[in-house]
PDB file of C-alpha atoms in Angstrom:
ATOM      1  CA  MET A   1     -52.358  23.102  36.062  1.00  0.00           C
ATOM      2  CA  ARG A   2     -52.234  22.802  32.288  1.00  0.00           C
ATOM      3  CA  ARG A   3     -51.412  26.454  32.052  1.00  0.00           C
ATOM      4  CA  TRP A   4     -48.276  25.946  33.992  1.00  0.00           C
ATOM      5  CA  LEU A   5     -47.249  23.100  31.709  1.00  0.00           C
ATOM      6  CA  LEU A   6     -47.530  25.511  28.727  1.00  0.00           C
ATOM      7  CA  TRP A   7     -45.109  27.888  30.275  1.00  0.00           C
ATOM      8  CA  LEU A   8     -42.561  25.170  31.166  1.00  0.00           C
ATOM      9  CA  PRO A   9     -40.695  25.055  27.861  1.00  0.00           C
ATOM     10  CA  LEU A  10     -40.423  28.953  27.864  1.00  0.00           C
ATOM     11  CA  CYS A  11     -38.931  28.840  31.339  1.00  0.00           C
ATOM     12  CA  ALA A  12     -36.475  26.063  30.413  1.00  0.00           C
ATOM     13  CA  PHE A  13     -35.358  28.168  27.404  1.00  0.00           C
ATOM     14  CA  GLY A  14     -34.881  31.206  29.593  1.00  0.00           C
ATOM     15  CA  VAL A  15     -32.663  29.202  32.004  1.00  0.00           C
ATOM     16  CA  ILE A  16     -30.522  27.964  29.057  1.00  0.00           C
ATOM     17  CA  VAL A  17     -30.103  31.536  27.766  1.00  0.00           C
ATOM     18  CA  ALA A  18     -29.185  32.738  31.273  1.00  0.00           C
ATOM     19  CA  VAL A  19     -26.488  29.961  31.694  1.00  0.00           C
ATOM     20  CA  VAL A  20     -25.034  30.565  28.246  1.00  0.00           C
ATOM     21  CA  ALA A  21     -25.080  34.440  28.858  1.00  0.00           C
ATOM     22  CA  TRP A  22     -23.356  33.890  32.133  1.00  0.00           C
ATOM     23  CA  GLY A  23     -20.608  31.723  30.606  1.00  0.00           C
ATOM     24  CA  LEU A  24     -20.021  34.301  27.847  1.00  0.00           C
ATOM     25  CA  TYR A  25     -19.809  37.122  30.387  1.00  0.00           C
ATOM     26  CA  ARG A  26     -17.391  35.131  32.670  1.00  0.00           C
ATOM     27  CA  PRO A  27     -15.159  33.052  30.482  1.00  0.00           C
ATOM     28  CA  ALA A  28     -12.896  30.435  31.886  1.00  0.00           C
ATOM     29  CA  ASP A  29      -9.215  31.283  32.519  1.00  0.00           C
ATOM     30  CA  ARG A  30      -7.380  29.521  29.693  1.00  0.00           C
ATOM     31  CA  THR A  31      -3.946  30.603  30.760  1.00  0.00           C
ATOM     32  CA  VAL A  32      -1.424  27.791  30.541  1.00  0.00           C
ATOM     33  CA  TYR A  33       0.806  27.685  33.612  1.00  0.00           C
ATOM     34  CA  SER A  34       4.181  25.758  33.878  1.00  0.00           C
ATOM     35  CA  ARG A  35       4.422  22.622  35.917  1.00  0.00           C
ATOM     36  CA  LEU A  36       7.941  23.615  36.801  1.00  0.00           C
ATOM     37  CA  VAL A  37       6.848  26.256  39.334  1.00  0.00           C
ATOM     38  CA  GLY A  38       8.420  25.100  42.563  1.00  0.00           C
ATOM     39  CA  GLN A  39      11.029  23.038  40.709  1.00  0.00           C
ATOM     40  CA  PRO A  40      14.562  23.799  39.693  1.00  0.00           C
ATOM     41  CA  LEU A  41      15.242  25.330  36.353  1.00  0.00           C
ATOM     42  CA  PRO A  42      16.030  22.707  33.718  1.00  0.00           C
ATOM     43  CA  ASP A  43      19.771  22.637  32.754  1.00  0.00           C
ATOM     44  CA  PHE A  44      20.476  24.640  29.673  1.00  0.00           C
ATOM     45  CA  THR A  45      23.059  26.941  27.969  1.00  0.00           C
ATOM     46  CA  LEU A  46      22.168  29.348  25.447  1.00  0.00           C
ATOM     47  CA  ALA A  47      24.514  31.233  23.179  1.00  0.00           C
ATOM     48  CA  PRO A  48      24.485  35.098  23.297  1.00  0.00           C
ATOM     49  CA  MET A  49      21.862  36.697  21.106  1.00  0.00           C
ATOM     50  CA  VAL A  50      23.504  40.103  20.704  1.00  0.00           C
ATOM     51  CA  GLN A  51      27.059  41.369  20.756  1.00  0.00           C
ATOM     52  CA  GLY A  52      28.285  42.763  23.946  1.00  0.00           C
ATOM     53  CA  LYS A  53      25.965  40.648  26.107  1.00  0.00           C
ATOM     54  CA  PRO A  54      26.734  37.121  27.359  1.00  0.00           C
ATOM     55  CA  GLY A  55      24.423  34.212  26.794  1.00  0.00           C
ATOM     56  CA  VAL A  56      22.343  32.693  29.512  1.00  0.00           C
ATOM     57  CA  SER A  57      22.596  29.297  31.293  1.00  0.00           C
ATOM     58  CA  SER A  58      20.979  27.686  34.238  1.00  0.00           C
ATOM     59  CA  ALA A  59      24.134  27.897  36.128  1.00  0.00           C
ATOM     60  CA  ASP A  60      23.745  31.706  36.141  1.00  0.00           C
ATOM     61  CA  PHE A  61      20.656  31.300  38.359  1.00  0.00           C
ATOM     62  CA  ARG A  62      22.405  29.232  41.145  1.00  0.00           C
ATOM     63  CA  GLN A  63      24.735  32.190  42.248  1.00  0.00           C
ATOM     64  CA  GLY A  64      22.842  33.086  45.352  1.00  0.00           C
ATOM     65  CA  THR A  65      20.824  35.998  44.085  1.00  0.00           C
ATOM     66  CA  PRO A  66      17.112  35.877  43.054  1.00  0.00           C
ATOM     67  CA  ARG A  67      16.644  36.917  39.328  1.00  0.00           C
ATOM     68  CA  LEU A  68      14.031  37.410  36.749  1.00  0.00           C
ATOM     69  CA  LEU A  69      14.060  35.351  33.626  1.00  0.00           C
ATOM     70  CA  ASN A  70      12.086  37.091  30.868  1.00  0.00           C
ATOM     71  CA  VAL A  71      11.004  35.267  27.766  1.00  0.00           C
ATOM     72  CA  PHE A  72      10.518  37.817  24.966  1.00  0.00           C
ATOM     73  CA  ALA A  73      10.773  38.489  21.251  1.00  0.00           C
ATOM     74  CA  SER A  74      11.451  41.648  19.213  1.00  0.00           C
ATOM     75  CA  TRP A  75       8.309  40.969  17.129  1.00  0.00           C
ATOM     76  CA  CYS A  76       6.072  40.820  20.178  1.00  0.00           C
ATOM     77  CA  VAL A  77       3.798  43.868  20.816  1.00  0.00           C
ATOM     78  CA  PRO A  78       3.138  43.122  24.485  1.00  0.00           C
ATOM     79  CA  CYS A  79       6.894  42.852  24.970  1.00  0.00           C
ATOM     80  CA  ILE A  80       7.111  46.508  23.977  1.00  0.00           C
ATOM     81  CA  ALA A  81       4.412  47.442  26.493  1.00  0.00           C
ATOM     82  CA  GLU A  82       6.265  45.719  29.265  1.00  0.00           C
ATOM     83  CA  ALA A  83       9.717  47.292  28.518  1.00  0.00           C
ATOM     84  CA  PRO A  84       9.182  50.371  30.690  1.00  0.00           C
ATOM     85  CA  HIS A  85       8.215  48.255  33.580  1.00  0.00           C
ATOM     86  CA  LEU A  86      11.225  45.989  33.166  1.00  0.00           C
ATOM     87  CA  MET A  87      13.289  49.168  33.172  1.00  0.00           C
ATOM     88  CA  THR A  88      11.732  50.134  36.511  1.00  0.00           C
ATOM     89  CA  LEU A  89      12.571  46.795  37.836  1.00  0.00           C
ATOM     90  CA  LYS A  90      16.203  47.120  36.668  1.00  0.00           C
ATOM     91  CA  ALA A  91      16.383  50.725  38.288  1.00  0.00           C
ATOM     92  CA  ALA A  92      15.221  48.975  41.520  1.00  0.00           C
ATOM     93  CA  GLY A  93      18.271  46.659  41.336  1.00  0.00           C
ATOM     94  CA  VAL A  94      16.617  43.541  40.049  1.00  0.00           C
ATOM     95  CA  PRO A  95      18.904  41.399  37.903  1.00  0.00           C
ATOM     96  CA  ILE A  96      17.035  40.409  34.777  1.00  0.00           C
ATOM     97  CA  ASP A  97      18.174  37.779  32.229  1.00  0.00           C
ATOM     98  CA  ALA A  98      16.310  37.071  28.997  1.00  0.00           C
ATOM     99  CA  VAL A  99      15.612  34.431  26.447  1.00  0.00           C
ATOM    100  CA  ALA A 100      14.896  35.730  22.940  1.00  0.00           C
ATOM    101  CA  ILE A 101      12.471  33.460  21.130  1.00  0.00           C
ATOM    102  CA  ASN A 102      12.393  32.819  17.386  1.00  0.00           C
ATOM    103  CA  ASP A 103      14.265  35.989  16.736  1.00  0.00           C
ATOM    104  CA  LYS A 104      17.474  37.338  14.990  1.00  0.00           C
ATOM    105  CA  PRO A 105      20.317  39.284  16.612  1.00  0.00           C
ATOM    106  CA  ASP A 106      19.804  42.496  14.538  1.00  0.00           C
ATOM    107  CA  ALA A 107      16.079  42.586  15.246  1.00  0.00           C
ATOM    108  CA  VAL A 108      16.736  42.194  19.033  1.00  0.00           C
ATOM    109  CA  THR A 109      19.412  44.864  18.908  1.00  0.00           C
ATOM    110  CA  ARG A 110      16.937  47.261  17.295  1.00  0.00           C
ATOM    111  CA  PHE A 111      14.323  46.364  19.948  1.00  0.00           C
ATOM    112  CA  LEU A 112      16.635  47.098  22.734  1.00  0.00           C
ATOM    113  CA  ARG A 113      17.832  50.329  21.228  1.00  0.00           C
ATOM    114  CA  ARG A 114      14.033  51.540  20.758  1.00  0.00           C
ATOM    115  CA  ASN A 115      12.626  50.203  24.105  1.00  0.00           C
ATOM    116  CA  GLY A 116      15.483  50.091  26.478  1.00  0.00           C
ATOM    117  CA  ASP A 117      17.719  47.308  27.688  1.00  0.00           C
ATOM    118  CA  PRO A 118      16.981  45.891  31.155  1.00  0.00           C
ATOM    119  CA  TYR A 119      18.809  42.608  30.502  1.00  0.00           C
ATOM    120  CA  ALA A 120      22.231  41.553  31.978  1.00  0.00           C
ATOM    121  CA  ARG A 121      22.429  38.441  29.758  1.00  0.00           C
ATOM    122  CA  ILE A 122      20.263  37.429  26.654  1.00  0.00           C
ATOM    123  CA  GLY A 123      20.242  33.849  25.371  1.00  0.00           C
ATOM    124  CA  ASP A 124      19.243  32.805  21.796  1.00  0.00           C
ATOM    125  CA  ASP A 125      16.428  30.309  21.695  1.00  0.00           C
ATOM    126  CA  ARG A 126      15.683  30.405  18.022  1.00  0.00           C
ATOM    127  CA  HIS A 127      13.816  27.147  18.077  1.00  0.00           C
ATOM    128  CA  SER A 128      11.984  27.601  21.348  1.00  0.00           C
ATOM    129  CA  ARG A 129      13.514  24.662  23.004  1.00  0.00           C
ATOM    130  CA  LEU A 130      14.080  26.340  26.316  1.00  0.00           C
ATOM    131  CA  GLN A 131      10.803  28.025  26.148  1.00  0.00           C
ATOM    132  CA  LEU A 132       9.014  24.636  25.840  1.00  0.00           C
ATOM    133  CA  ALA A 133      11.241  22.957  28.505  1.00  0.00           C
ATOM    134  CA  LEU A 134      10.110  25.898  30.934  1.00  0.00           C
ATOM    135  CA  GLY A 135       6.552  25.248  30.081  1.00  0.00           C
ATOM    136  CA  SER A 136       6.116  28.743  28.675  1.00  0.00           C
ATOM    137  CA  SER A 137       3.237  28.923  26.280  1.00  0.00           C
ATOM    138  CA  GLY A 138       3.966  32.415  24.665  1.00  0.00           C
ATOM    139  CA  VAL A 139       5.687  35.754  24.966  1.00  0.00           C
ATOM    140  CA  PRO A 140       6.124  37.614  27.086  1.00  0.00           C
ATOM    141  CA  GLU A 141       6.355  35.542  30.225  1.00  0.00           C
ATOM    142  CA  THR A 142       8.569  36.178  33.244  1.00  0.00           C
ATOM    143  CA  PHE A 143       9.948  33.705  35.675  1.00  0.00           C
ATOM    144  CA  VAL A 144      11.097  34.555  39.275  1.00  0.00           C
ATOM    145  CA  ILE A 145      13.990  32.381  40.085  1.00  0.00           C
ATOM    146  CA  ASP A 146      15.126  32.121  43.696  1.00  0.00           C
ATOM    147  CA  ALA A 147      18.784  32.114  44.965  1.00  0.00           C
ATOM    148  CA  ARG A 148      19.101  28.252  44.448  1.00  0.00           C
ATOM    149  CA  GLY A 149      17.843  28.257  40.846  1.00  0.00           C
ATOM    150  CA  ARG A 150      14.343  27.190  41.593  1.00  0.00           C
ATOM    151  CA  ILE A 151      11.290  28.772  39.718  1.00  0.00           C
ATOM    152  CA  VAL A 152       9.266  30.435  42.429  1.00  0.00           C
ATOM    153  CA  LYS A 153       6.571  32.323  40.287  1.00  0.00           C
ATOM    154  CA  GLN A 154       5.499  32.493  36.625  1.00  0.00           C
ATOM    155  CA  HIS A 155       4.115  35.707  35.328  1.00  0.00           C
ATOM    156  CA  VAL A 156       2.077  35.160  32.155  1.00  0.00           C
ATOM    157  CA  GLY A 157       1.744  38.065  29.807  1.00  0.00           C
ATOM    158  CA  ASP A 158       3.246  41.588  29.912  1.00  0.00           C
ATOM    159  CA  ILE A 159       4.375  43.074  33.205  1.00  0.00           C
ATOM    160  CA  ARG A 160       2.232  46.089  34.023  1.00  0.00           C
ATOM    161  CA  ALA A 161       2.714  48.764  36.491  1.00  0.00           C
ATOM    162  CA  GLU A 162       0.635  47.103  39.204  1.00  0.00           C
ATOM    163  CA  ASP A 163       2.738  43.776  38.792  1.00  0.00           C
ATOM    164  CA  VAL A 164       6.069  45.595  39.698  1.00  0.00           C
ATOM    165  CA  PRO A 165       5.416  45.660  43.450  1.00  0.00           C
ATOM    166  CA  ILE A 166       4.186  42.144  43.511  1.00  0.00           C
ATOM    167  CA  LEU A 167       7.362  41.023  41.600  1.00  0.00           C
ATOM    168  CA  LEU A 168       9.602  42.925  43.943  1.00  0.00           C
ATOM    169  CA  GLN A 169       7.939  41.345  47.001  1.00  0.00           C
ATOM    170  CA  THR A 170       8.449  37.885  45.445  1.00  0.00           C
ATOM    171  CA  LEU A 171      12.089  38.500  44.756  1.00  0.00           C
ATOM    172  CA  ALA A 172      12.544  39.704  48.330  1.00  0.00           C
ATOM    173  CA  ALA A 173      10.952  36.515  49.659  1.00  0.00           C
ATOM    174  CA  ALA A 174      13.046  34.401  47.240  1.00  0.00           C
ATOM    175  CA  LYS A 175      16.335  35.043  48.903  1.00  0.00           C
TER     176      LYS A 175
END
């Protein structure tokens, strides 16, 4: 019996190591999701970011057509990675509006020239006020807005090829 008691601390240590290793192997999801999913877009009006494109407002999303609202920045590396997939969505007929965060018009113009321009409208959110109002925690993020201006889905991070069919299905259901 005493021999088993000698091994008890080693077994306890082994259990602690196993729990810590499991926690490191499977970290918790720390993604911050908006509380506005399922709610109407907050009222906003943003001035145009680049010449030749109108700004964006909440009224644009209550016109009877589901749309995407993409939160991006020209300085954002994942935004560059998602650009081809946004172009794929545009080619599929998806209307996409954007909010440029903490950016400058000339930088956004260069970004669109290099990576393609999938946007119908681009609003200037230099101080991230709309981004915070949406509950967006970073860039890029994309919101699916239904025909009545309600947020149906939030996609955190860059859109990848495997996300395109899911977004198309969500938009089709949002009519």
